CSV table of C-alpha atoms in Angstrom, one decimal:
chain,number,residue,atom,x,y,z
W,18,MET,CA,0.0,0.0,0.0
W,19,ARG,CA,2.8,2.4,0.9
W,20,LYS,CA,4.6,1.7,-2.4
W,21,PHE,CA,1.4,2.3,-4.3
W,22,ALA,CA,0.9,5.6,-2.5
W,23,ILE,CA,4.4,6.8,-3.3
W,24,LEU,CA,4.0,5.8,-6.9
W,25,ALA,CA,0.6,7.5,-7.1
W,26,LEU,CA,2.1,10.8,-5.8
W,27,ALA,CA,5.0,10.5,-8.2
W,28,ALA,CA,2.7,9.9,-11.1
W,29,LEU,CA,0.5,12.9,-10.1
W,30,LEU,CA,3.6,15.2,-9.9
W,31,LEU,CA,4.9,13.9,-13.2
W,32,PHE,CA,1.5,14.5,-14.8
W,33,ALA,CA,1.3,18.0,-13.4
W,34,PHE,CA,4.7,19.1,-14.6
W,35,THR,CA,4.6,17.5,-18.1
W,36,MET,CA,1.1,18.7,-19.2
W,37,PRO,CA,1.1,21.8,-21.5
W,38,ALA,CA,0.9,24.9,-19.4
W,39,PRO,CA,-2.1,26.5,-21.2
W,40,ALA,CA,-4.2,23.3,-20.8
W,41,MET,CA,-4.0,23.0,-17.0
W,42,GLU,CA,-4.0,25.0,-13.8
W,43,TYR,CA,-2.4,23.6,-10.7
W,44,ASN,CA,-3.3,24.6,-7.1
W,45,PHE,CA,-1.0,23.6,-4.3
W,46,GLY,CA,-1.8,24.0,-0.6
W,47,GLY,CA,-1.4,22.4,2.7
W,48,TYR,CA,-1.3,22.5,6.5
W,49,TRP,CA,1.6,21.9,9.0
W,50,ARG,CA,1.7,21.8,12.7
W,51,THR,CA,4.1,20.8,15.5
W,52,ARG,CA,2.8,20.2,19.0
W,53,TRP,CA,4.5,19.8,22.4
W,54,TYR,CA,2.1,18.6,25.1
W,55,THR,CA,1.8,16.6,28.3
W,56,ASN,CA,-1.2,14.6,29.6
W,57,GLN,CA,-1.2,13.7,33.3
W,58,ASN,CA,-3.6,11.7,35.6
W,59,PHE,CA,-5.7,10.5,32.7
W,60,THR,CA,-6.4,7.2,34.5
W,61,GLY,CA,-7.2,8.9,37.8
W,62,TYR,CA,-4.1,7.7,39.5
W,63,ASP,CA,-1.1,10.0,40.0
W,64,LYS,CA,2.5,9.0,40.5
W,65,GLU,CA,2.3,9.3,44.2
W,66,ASP,CA,-0.6,6.8,44.5
W,67,VAL,CA,1.0,3.6,45.7
W,68,THR,CA,-2.0,1.8,47.2
W,69,ASP,CA,-2.3,-0.5,44.2
W,70,ALA,CA,0.8,-1.3,42.1
W,71,ASP,CA,-1.2,-2.3,39.0
W,72,LEU,CA,-3.3,0.9,39.0
W,73,LYS,CA,-0.2,3.0,39.6
W,74,ALA,CA,1.5,1.3,36.6
W,75,ALA,CA,-1.5,2.0,34.5
W,76,GLY,CA,-1.5,5.7,35.5
W,77,VAL,CA,2.2,6.1,34.8
W,78,LYS,CA,1.7,4.5,31.4
W,79,LYS,CA,-0.9,7.0,30.4
W,80,ASP,CA,1.0,10.0,31.7
W,81,ILE,CA,2.8,11.1,28.5
W,82,THR,CA,4.9,14.1,27.3
W,83,ARG,CA,5.7,14.2,23.6
W,84,VAL,CA,6.3,16.2,20.5
W,85,ASP,CA,4.6,15.4,17.2
W,86,THR,CA,4.4,16.8,13.7
W,87,ARG,CA,1.7,16.6,11.0
W,88,THR,CA,2.0,17.7,7.4
W,89,ARG,CA,-0.8,17.8,4.9
W,90,LEU,CA,-0.2,18.5,1.2
W,91,TYR,CA,-3.0,19.4,-1.2
W,92,PHE,CA,-2.8,19.1,-5.0
W,93,THR,CA,-5.6,20.1,-7.3
W,94,ALA,CA,-5.4,19.8,-11.1
W,95,VAL,CA,-7.9,22.2,-12.6
W,96,PHE,CA,-8.8,21.1,-16.2
W,97,ASN,CA,-11.3,23.9,-16.7
W,98,GLU,CA,-14.1,25.7,-14.8
W,99,ASN,CA,-16.2,22.5,-14.8
W,100,LEU,CA,-13.6,19.8,-13.9
W,101,LYS,CA,-11.1,19.4,-11.0
W,102,PHE,CA,-9.1,16.5,-9.7
W,103,VAL,CA,-8.5,16.9,-5.9
W,104,ASN,CA,-5.9,15.1,-3.8
W,105,LYS,CA,-4.9,15.5,-0.2
W,106,PHE,CA,-2.0,13.6,1.5
W,107,GLU,CA,-0.9,13.4,5.1
W,108,MET,CA,2.3,12.5,7.0
W,109,ASP,CA,2.5,12.1,10.8
W,110,ALA,CA,5.5,11.6,13.1
W,111,PHE,CA,6.2,11.5,16.9
W,112,TRP,CA,9.6,13.0,17.5
W,113,GLY,CA,12.2,10.4,18.7
W,114,ASP,CA,10.1,7.5,17.3
W,115,SER,CA,11.6,5.5,14.4
W,116,SER,CA,9.5,2.4,15.0
W,117,THR,CA,7.6,0.6,12.3
W,118,GLY,CA,3.8,0.4,12.9
W,119,THR,CA,0.8,-0.5,10.8
W,120,LYS,CA,1.2,2.7,8.7
W,121,GLY,CA,4.9,2.2,8.2
W,122,LYS,CA,8.2,3.6,9.7
W,123,SER,CA,7.9,6.9,11.5
W,124,TYR,CA,10.2,9.7,10.3
W,125,GLY,CA,10.4,11.2,13.8
W,126,GLY,CA,13.6,9.5,14.8
W,127,ILE,CA,17.3,10.2,14.1
W,128,GLY,CA,17.9,9.6,10.4
W,129,ALA,CA,14.2,10.2,9.6
W,130,ASP,CA,13.6,8.3,6.3
W,131,GLY,CA,10.0,7.5,7.3
W,132,THR,CA,7.6,5.5,5.1
W,133,THR,CA,4.4,6.8,6.7
W,134,PHE,CA,2.3,8.3,3.9
W,135,GLU,CA,-1.5,8.6,4.0
W,136,ILE,CA,-3.9,9.4,1.2
W,137,LYS,CA,-6.7,11.5,2.8
W,138,ASN,CA,-8.7,12.5,-0.3
W,139,SER,CA,-8.7,11.7,-4.0
W,140,TYR,CA,-11.7,12.5,-6.0
W,141,ALA,CA,-13.0,14.1,-9.3
W,142,ASP,CA,-15.1,17.3,-8.8
W,143,PHE,CA,-17.1,18.3,-11.9
W,144,LYS,CA,-20.1,20.4,-12.9
W,145,VAL,CA,-22.8,19.7,-15.4
W,146,GLY,CA,-25.1,22.7,-15.6
W,147,ALA,CA,-26.5,23.3,-12.1
W,148,VAL,CA,-25.3,20.0,-10.8
W,149,ASN,CA,-22.0,19.5,-9.0
W,150,ALA,CA,-20.7,16.0,-8.5
W,151,LYS,CA,-17.8,14.6,-6.5
W,152,VAL,CA,-16.8,11.0,-6.9
W,153,GLY,CA,-14.0,9.3,-4.9
W,154,VAL,CA,-12.6,9.4,-1.4
W,155,GLN,CA,-13.7,12.8,0.0
W,156,GLY,CA,-14.6,14.6,3.2
W,157,VAL,CA,-18.3,14.3,4.3
W,158,ARG,CA,-19.8,16.4,7.0
W,159,LEU,CA,-23.4,16.3,8.4
W,160,ALA,CA,-25.1,17.9,11.4
W,161,ARG,CA,-21.9,19.8,12.5
W,162,GLY,CA,-20.2,16.5,13.1
W,163,PHE,CA,-22.9,15.2,15.5
W,164,MET,CA,-23.7,12.6,12.8
W,165,PHE,CA,-20.7,12.6,10.4
W,166,ASP,CA,-17.4,14.4,9.9
W,167,ASP,CA,-14.8,12.2,8.3
W,168,ASP,CA,-13.3,11.1,5.0
W,169,ALA,CA,-15.0,8.2,3.1
W,170,GLY,CA,-15.4,6.6,-0.3
W,171,ALA,CA,-18.5,8.4,-1.5
W,172,VAL,CA,-20.5,9.9,-4.4
W,173,SER,CA,-21.9,13.4,-3.8
W,174,VAL,CA,-24.4,15.0,-6.3
W,175,ALA,CA,-25.6,18.5,-5.5
W,176,PHE,CA,-28.2,20.6,-7.3
W,177,ASN,CA,-27.5,24.3,-6.9
W,178,ALA,CA,-29.9,27.1,-7.7
W,179,GLY,CA,-29.5,30.5,-6.2
W,180,ASN,CA,-29.7,30.3,-2.4
W,181,VAL,CA,-30.7,26.6,-2.5
W,182,SER,CA,-28.3,23.6,-2.6
W,183,ILE,CA,-29.6,20.0,-2.5
W,184,PRO,CA,-26.8,17.4,-2.1
W,185,VAL,CA,-27.4,13.7,-2.2
W,186,VAL,CA,-24.6,11.5,-0.9
W,187,TRP,CA,-23.9,7.8,-0.9
W,188,VAL,CA,-21.2,6.6,1.5
W,189,LYS,CA,-19.8,3.1,1.4
W,190,ALA,CA,-19.4,2.5,5.1
W,191,PHE,CA,-18.3,-1.1,5.0
W,192,ASP,CA,-17.7,-3.6,2.1
W,193,ASP,CA,-17.1,-7.3,2.7
W,194,ASP,CA,-16.0,-8.7,-0.7
W,195,SER,CA,-16.6,-12.2,0.4
W,196,LEU,CA,-20.3,-11.7,0.8
W,197,ASN,CA,-22.0,-8.6,-0.7
W,198,LYS,CA,-24.9,-8.8,1.6
W,199,ARG,CA,-22.6,-7.8,4.5
W,200,ASP,CA,-22.1,-4.3,3.0
W,201,VAL,CA,-23.2,-1.3,5.0
W,202,ASP,CA,-24.3,1.8,3.2
W,203,TYR,CA,-25.2,5.3,4.2
W,204,PHE,CA,-27.6,7.4,2.1
W,205,ILE,CA,-27.7,11.1,2.9
W,206,VAL,CA,-29.9,14.1,1.8
W,207,SER,CA,-28.9,17.5,3.2
W,208,PRO,CA,-30.5,20.5,1.5
W,209,THR,CA,-29.4,24.0,2.5
W,210,ILE,CA,-31.6,27.1,2.1
W,211,SER,CA,-30.1,30.6,2.7
W,212,ALA,CA,-32.2,33.7,3.2
W,213,GLY,CA,-30.2,36.7,4.2
W,214,ASN,CA,-28.7,36.1,7.6
W,215,VAL,CA,-30.6,32.8,8.1
W,216,LYS,CA,-29.5,29.4,7.0
W,217,ILE,CA,-31.8,26.3,7.3
W,218,ASN,CA,-30.5,22.8,6.7
W,219,PRO,CA,-32.9,19.9,7.1
W,220,PHE,CA,-31.2,16.5,6.6
W,221,GLY,CA,-31.6,12.8,6.7
W,222,LEU,CA,-29.4,9.7,6.8
W,223,TYR,CA,-30.4,6.1,6.1
W,224,ALA,CA,-28.1,3.3,7.1
W,225,TYR,CA,-28.9,-0.1,5.5
W,226,SER,CA,-27.5,-3.6,5.5
W,227,GLU,CA,-28.8,-7.1,4.9
W,228,ASP,CA,-26.3,-8.5,7.3
W,229,ALA,CA,-24.3,-6.0,9.3
W,230,LYS,CA,-22.5,-8.4,11.8
W,231,GLY,CA,-19.4,-8.6,9.6
W,232,TRP,CA,-18.5,-5.0,10.5
W,233,SER,CA,-17.1,-4.5,13.9
W,234,LYS,CA,-19.1,-1.3,14.4
W,235,THR,CA,-22.4,-3.2,13.9
W,236,ALA,CA,-21.4,-6.7,15.0
W,237,ASP,CA,-24.5,-7.0,17.2
W,238,PHE,CA,-26.9,-6.7,14.3
W,239,GLY,CA,-28.0,-8.7,11.2
W,240,ASP,CA,-30.5,-6.9,9.0
W,241,VAL,CA,-30.3,-3.1,9.6
W,242,ASP,CA,-32.8,-0.4,8.6
W,243,MET,CA,-31.8,2.7,10.6
W,244,TYR,CA,-32.5,6.3,9.9
W,245,TYR,CA,-31.8,9.8,11.2
W,246,VAL,CA,-33.8,12.9,10.5
W,247,GLY,CA,-33.1,16.4,11.8
W,248,GLY,CA,-32.0,19.9,11.0
W,249,ASN,CA,-29.6,22.8,11.6
W,250,LEU,CA,-30.6,26.4,12.0
W,251,ASP,CA,-28.0,29.2,11.8
W,252,VAL,CA,-28.8,32.9,12.4
W,253,ASP,CA,-26.3,35.8,12.2
W,254,PHE,CA,-27.7,39.1,13.6
W,255,GLY,CA,-24.7,41.3,13.3
W,256,ALA,CA,-23.9,41.8,17.0
W,257,GLY,CA,-23.9,38.0,17.4
W,258,SER,CA,-25.2,34.7,16.2
W,259,PHE,CA,-26.8,31.5,17.4
W,260,TRP,CA,-27.3,28.0,16.1
W,261,LEU,CA,-29.6,25.0,16.8
W,262,THR,CA,-29.4,21.3,15.8
W,263,GLY,CA,-31.9,18.5,16.4
W,264,ILE,CA,-31.7,14.9,15.4
W,265,TYR,CA,-34.0,11.8,15.9
W,266,GLN,CA,-32.7,8.3,15.4
W,267,GLY,CA,-35.2,5.6,14.5
W,268,GLY,CA,-35.6,2.3,12.6
W,269,GLU,CA,-35.0,-1.2,13.6
W,270,ALA,CA,-32.4,-4.1,13.3
W,271,GLU,CA,-32.3,-7.8,13.8
W,272,LEU,CA,-30.0,-9.1,16.5
W,273,ALA,CA,-27.2,-11.2,15.1
W,274,GLY,CA,-27.8,-14.9,15.5
W,275,SER,CA,-31.4,-14.3,16.7
W,276,GLU,CA,-34.8,-13.6,15.4
W,277,ASP,CA,-35.3,-10.8,17.9
W,278,THR,CA,-35.4,-7.2,16.8
W,279,VAL,CA,-34.5,-3.9,18.4
W,280,ASP,CA,-36.1,-0.5,17.8
W,281,PHE,CA,-33.9,2.6,17.7
W,282,LYS,CA,-35.5,5.5,19.6
W,283,ALA,CA,-32.8,8.0,20.3
W,284,TYR,CA,-32.4,11.8,20.0
W,285,LEU,CA,-29.9,14.6,20.2
W,286,GLY,CA,-30.4,18.3,20.7
W,287,ALA,CA,-27.7,21.1,20.7
W,288,ALA,CA,-27.5,24.8,20.7
W,289,GLY,CA,-25.0,27.6,20.8
W,290,ALA,CA,-24.7,31.4,20.7
W,291,LYS,CA,-22.1,34.1,20.5
W,292,VAL,CA,-22.4,37.8,21.4
W,293,ASN,CA,-19.8,40.3,20.3
W,294,ILE,CA,-18.5,42.5,23.2
W,295,GLY,CA,-16.1,44.9,21.4
W,296,ILE,CA,-12.7,43.4,22.2
W,297,GLY,CA,-13.9,39.9,21.8
W,298,ASP,CA,-17.0,37.8,22.3
W,299,PHE,CA,-19.0,35.9,24.9
W,300,HIS,CA,-20.1,32.4,23.8
W,301,LEU,CA,-21.9,29.4,25.1
W,302,GLN,CA,-23.2,26.1,23.9
W,303,GLY,CA,-24.8,22.9,25.1
W,304,PHE,CA,-25.9,19.5,23.9
W,305,TYR,CA,-27.9,16.5,25.1
W,306,ALA,CA,-27.7,13.0,23.6
W,307,SER,CA,-30.1,10.4,25.0
W,308,GLY,CA,-28.9,7.3,26.8
W,309,ASP,CA,-30.5,3.9,27.3
W,310,ASP,CA,-32.5,3.8,30.5
W,311,SER,CA,-33.3,0.1,30.3
W,312,PRO,CA,-30.6,-1.9,28.5
W,313,ASN,CA,-32.5,-5.2,28.9
W,314,ASP,CA,-35.5,-4.2,26.7
W,315,ASN,CA,-35.8,-4.1,22.9
W,316,ASP,CA,-35.6,-0.3,22.7
W,317,MET,CA,-32.1,1.1,22.0
W,318,GLU,CA,-32.4,4.7,23.3
W,319,LYS,CA,-28.7,5.7,23.3
W,320,PHE,CA,-27.9,8.0,20.4
W,321,PHE,CA,-25.0,6.6,18.3
W,322,VAL,CA,-23.7,6.5,14.8
W,323,PRO,CA,-21.9,3.3,13.8
W,324,GLN,CA,-18.9,5.2,12.4
W,325,GLY,CA,-18.1,8.7,11.1
W,326,GLN,CA,-19.4,10.8,14.0
W,327,SER,CA,-16.9,13.4,15.3
W,328,TYR,CA,-17.7,16.5,17.3
W,329,TYR,CA,-14.8,18.1,19.2
W,330,TRP,CA,-15.7,20.2,22.2
W,331,SER,CA,-13.7,20.6,25.5
W,332,GLU,CA,-9.9,20.2,25.5
W,333,ILE,CA,-9.7,17.1,27.8
W,334,MET,CA,-13.2,15.3,27.7
W,335,GLY,CA,-13.8,16.3,24.1
W,336,TYR,CA,-10.3,15.8,22.5
W,337,GLY,CA,-9.6,19.5,21.7
W,338,THR,CA,-6.2,20.7,20.5
W,339,PHE,CA,-4.2,17.7,21.7
W,340,ASP,CA,-6.4,14.8,20.5
W,341,ASN,CA,-4.1,11.9,21.3
W,342,GLN,CA,-5.9,10.2,24.2
W,343,LEU,CA,-8.8,10.6,26.6
W,344,PRO,CA,-9.3,10.0,30.4
W,345,ASN,CA,-10.9,6.7,31.2
W,346,GLY,CA,-14.7,7.0,30.6
W,347,ALA,CA,-14.6,10.3,28.7
W,348,PRO,CA,-16.7,10.3,25.5
W,349,GLY,CA,-14.4,12.2,23.3
W,350,ASP,CA,-15.9,13.2,20.0
W,351,LYS,CA,-18.6,10.4,20.0
W,352,ILE,CA,-21.6,12.2,21.4
W,353,GLY,CA,-24.1,9.7,23.0
W,354,ASN,CA,-25.5,9.3,26.5
W,355,ILE,CA,-24.2,12.7,27.6
W,356,MET,CA,-25.3,16.2,28.5
W,357,ALA,CA,-22.8,19.0,28.5
W,358,GLY,CA,-22.8,22.8,28.7
W,359,ASN,CA,-20.2,25.5,28.1
W,360,VAL,CA,-19.7,29.2,28.8
W,361,GLY,CA,-16.7,31.2,27.7
W,362,VAL,CA,-15.2,34.4,26.6
W,363,THR,CA,-12.7,35.2,23.8
W,364,LEU,CA,-10.7,38.5,24.2
W,365,LYS,CA,-8.6,40.1,21.5
W,366,PRO,CA,-6.4,42.7,23.4
W,367,ALA,CA,-4.1,43.2,20.3
W,368,PRO,CA,-4.5,42.6,16.5
W,369,LYS,CA,-2.3,39.4,16.6
W,370,LEU,CA,-3.4,38.1,20.0
W,371,SER,CA,-6.5,36.3,21.3
W,372,VAL,CA,-7.2,34.7,24.7
W,373,SER,CA,-10.1,32.2,25.2
W,374,LEU,CA,-11.4,31.2,28.6
W,375,ASP,CA,-13.9,28.3,28.8
W,376,ALA,CA,-15.7,26.3,31.4
W,377,TRP,CA,-17.5,23.0,30.7
W,378,TYR,CA,-19.8,20.8,32.8
W,379,ALA,CA,-20.6,17.3,31.6
W,380,ALA,CA,-22.6,14.4,32.9
W,381,LEU,CA,-24.0,11.1,31.5
W,382,ALA,CA,-27.7,11.3,30.5
W,383,GLU,CA,-28.2,7.9,32.2
W,384,ASP,CA,-26.4,6.7,35.2
W,385,ILE,CA,-23.8,3.9,35.0
W,386,VAL,CA,-22.8,1.4,37.6
W,387,VAL,CA,-19.4,2.3,39.0
W,388,GLY,CA,-19.2,-0.2,41.9
W,389,ILE,CA,-21.0,-2.2,44.6
W,390,ASP,CA,-21.6,-1.0,48.2
W,391,ASN,CA,-21.1,-3.1,51.4
W,392,ASN,CA,-24.7,-4.3,51.1
W,393,GLY,CA,-24.2,-5.7,47.6
W,394,ASN,CA,-26.2,-2.9,45.9
W,395,ASN,CA,-25.0,-1.1,42.7
W,396,ILE,CA,-23.4,2.3,43.1
W,397,GLU,CA,-24.6,4.5,40.2
W,398,GLU,CA,-23.1,7.8,39.1
W,399,ASN,CA,-23.4,10.2,36.2
W,400,ALA,CA,-21.1,13.1,36.8
W,401,LEU,CA,-18.1,13.4,34.4
W,402,GLY,CA,-16.8,16.6,35.8
W,403,ILE,CA,-16.1,20.3,35.4
W,404,GLU,CA,-13.4,21.4,33.1
W,405,ALA,CA,-11.5,24.7,32.8
W,406,ASN,CA,-9.8,25.6,29.5
W,407,VAL,CA,-7.4,28.4,28.6
W,408,LYS,CA,-6.1,29.0,25.1
W,409,VAL,CA,-3.8,31.9,23.9
W,410,THR,CA,-3.2,32.3,20.2
W,411,TYR,CA,-0.5,34.7,18.8
W,412,GLN,CA,0.4,35.3,15.2
W,413,ILE,CA,4.2,35.3,15.1
W,414,VAL,CA,4.3,36.4,11.5
W,415,GLU,CA,1.6,36.4,8.9
W,416,GLY,CA,0.5,32.9,8.3
W,417,LEU,CA,2.3,31.3,11.3
W,418,ASN,CA,0.4,30.9,14.6
W,419,LEU,CA,1.4,29.8,18.1
W,420,ASP,CA,-1.2,28.4,20.5
W,421,LEU,CA,-0.6,27.9,24.2
W,422,VAL,CA,-3.2,25.6,25.8
W,423,GLY,CA,-3.9,24.5,29.3
W,424,ALA,CA,-6.8,22.5,30.7
W,425,TYR,CA,-7.8,21.0,34.1
W,426,LEU,CA,-10.6,18.6,34.8
W,427,PHE,CA,-12.3,18.3,38.2
W,428,ALA,CA,-13.2,14.7,37.6
W,429,GLY,CA,-16.7,13.4,38.5
W,430,ASP,CA,-17.4,10.0,40.0
W,431,ALA,CA,-18.6,8.5,36.7
W,432,LEU,CA,-15.4,9.3,34.8
W,433,TYR,CA,-13.0,6.5,36.0
W,434,GLN,CA,-15.6,3.9,37.1
W,435,GLY,CA,-13.2,3.1,40.0
W,436,THR,CA,-11.6,4.6,43.0
W,437,GLY,CA,-9.1,6.9,41.4
W,438,GLU,CA,-9.2,10.5,42.7
W,439,ALA,CA,-6.5,12.3,40.8
W,440,ASP,CA,-7.8,15.0,38.4
W,441,PRO,CA,-6.5,15.0,34.8
W,442,TYR,CA,-4.7,18.0,33.4
W,443,GLU,CA,-2.8,18.9,30.3
W,444,PHE,CA,-0.9,21.8,28.8
W,445,GLY,CA,1.2,22.4,25.7
W,446,THR,CA,1.9,24.4,22.6
W,447,ARG,CA,1.1,24.2,18.9
W,448,LEU,CA,2.9,25.9,16.1
W,449,SER,CA,0.9,25.9,12.8
W,450,LEU,CA,0.6,27.3,9.3
W,451,SER,CA,-1.7,26.9,6.3
W,452,PHE,CA,-1.0,27.7,2.7
């Protein structure tokens, strides 16, 4: 696969530089960042906790301090105003690491010479009249990421007319060549209507498979007929803005190896707002995603998407800037069985400087069992914690930004599902540029 990727890139560059100049236009771009950061107490046990040797070892293992680099390169061949060929590539490295993993040899060690090379996107983008089509591996985003925000093999066909755009997307979520009936497909419709400072975006997603158990993300199910319906609302009123998102998950699926069926009955609601305050803004947001109040019945009430969901929120519990790992029990970017709220302020005391201060509270929508008391009864908890975030961004020179980030989580009793009492914290820097 790595040899194919390198040959593909070489062929693209050869193609680009040998075509007659008047016939083609080439756009190059990219993104680069280097981060230094440390994560501490992400298991709930600090280095001074010696009451349990195994738990101490686990805590020390998850305490990390590292430097990493990511490079993304974008190459687009523009044939004419109606046809483009888009490609995006990525290379990652941890400094000091020259090991060989599933993606190849890292180039972060002495001598570099890495073989890690990833193809993120490769697709044809063309227009026929009012219709814009994209065919290939591309980025797909739906419902702000509460439902989908990832790269995938897909076909997107959008009809555009004035302030209305109606895209229809097919995503091949899973393909088992040995048995076609085990394929899992997503079908998406997501029209957008713009009217002045108001944008309305109703949407729907249908997930279908005749036998989904071959995919690890749907291993519990056989036949799947699952759907999501909802909408986004965005309003900009000059002095500020607000947004709303609502989603209902329905449908049914057969349980793998059984004739029983389950009904999906889940929902998600989210809202956010921002008010300009002269030298910055005051902002807030919140979301609620249902959980399953009775796991033993045939109703699945926890909101979930098999794969593709990604919504970043707080720095520690929601991945944030240093998205390498999570504290035990934190949901990360997969929003389900959770309620969370945020309030914050962003100040811009100088043209090249901004400071953001944010506070988050998060809890599970439905309690989980974290232990057993002396009488043999379950101990149930739902609090994930209160998190404080600080982010300072400074433009060193035009195009080059430096971020300083710190976060501390006052952990709730549902976070570790154990007896750990140490609060997670992290801090670090990120140097980044785009072109």
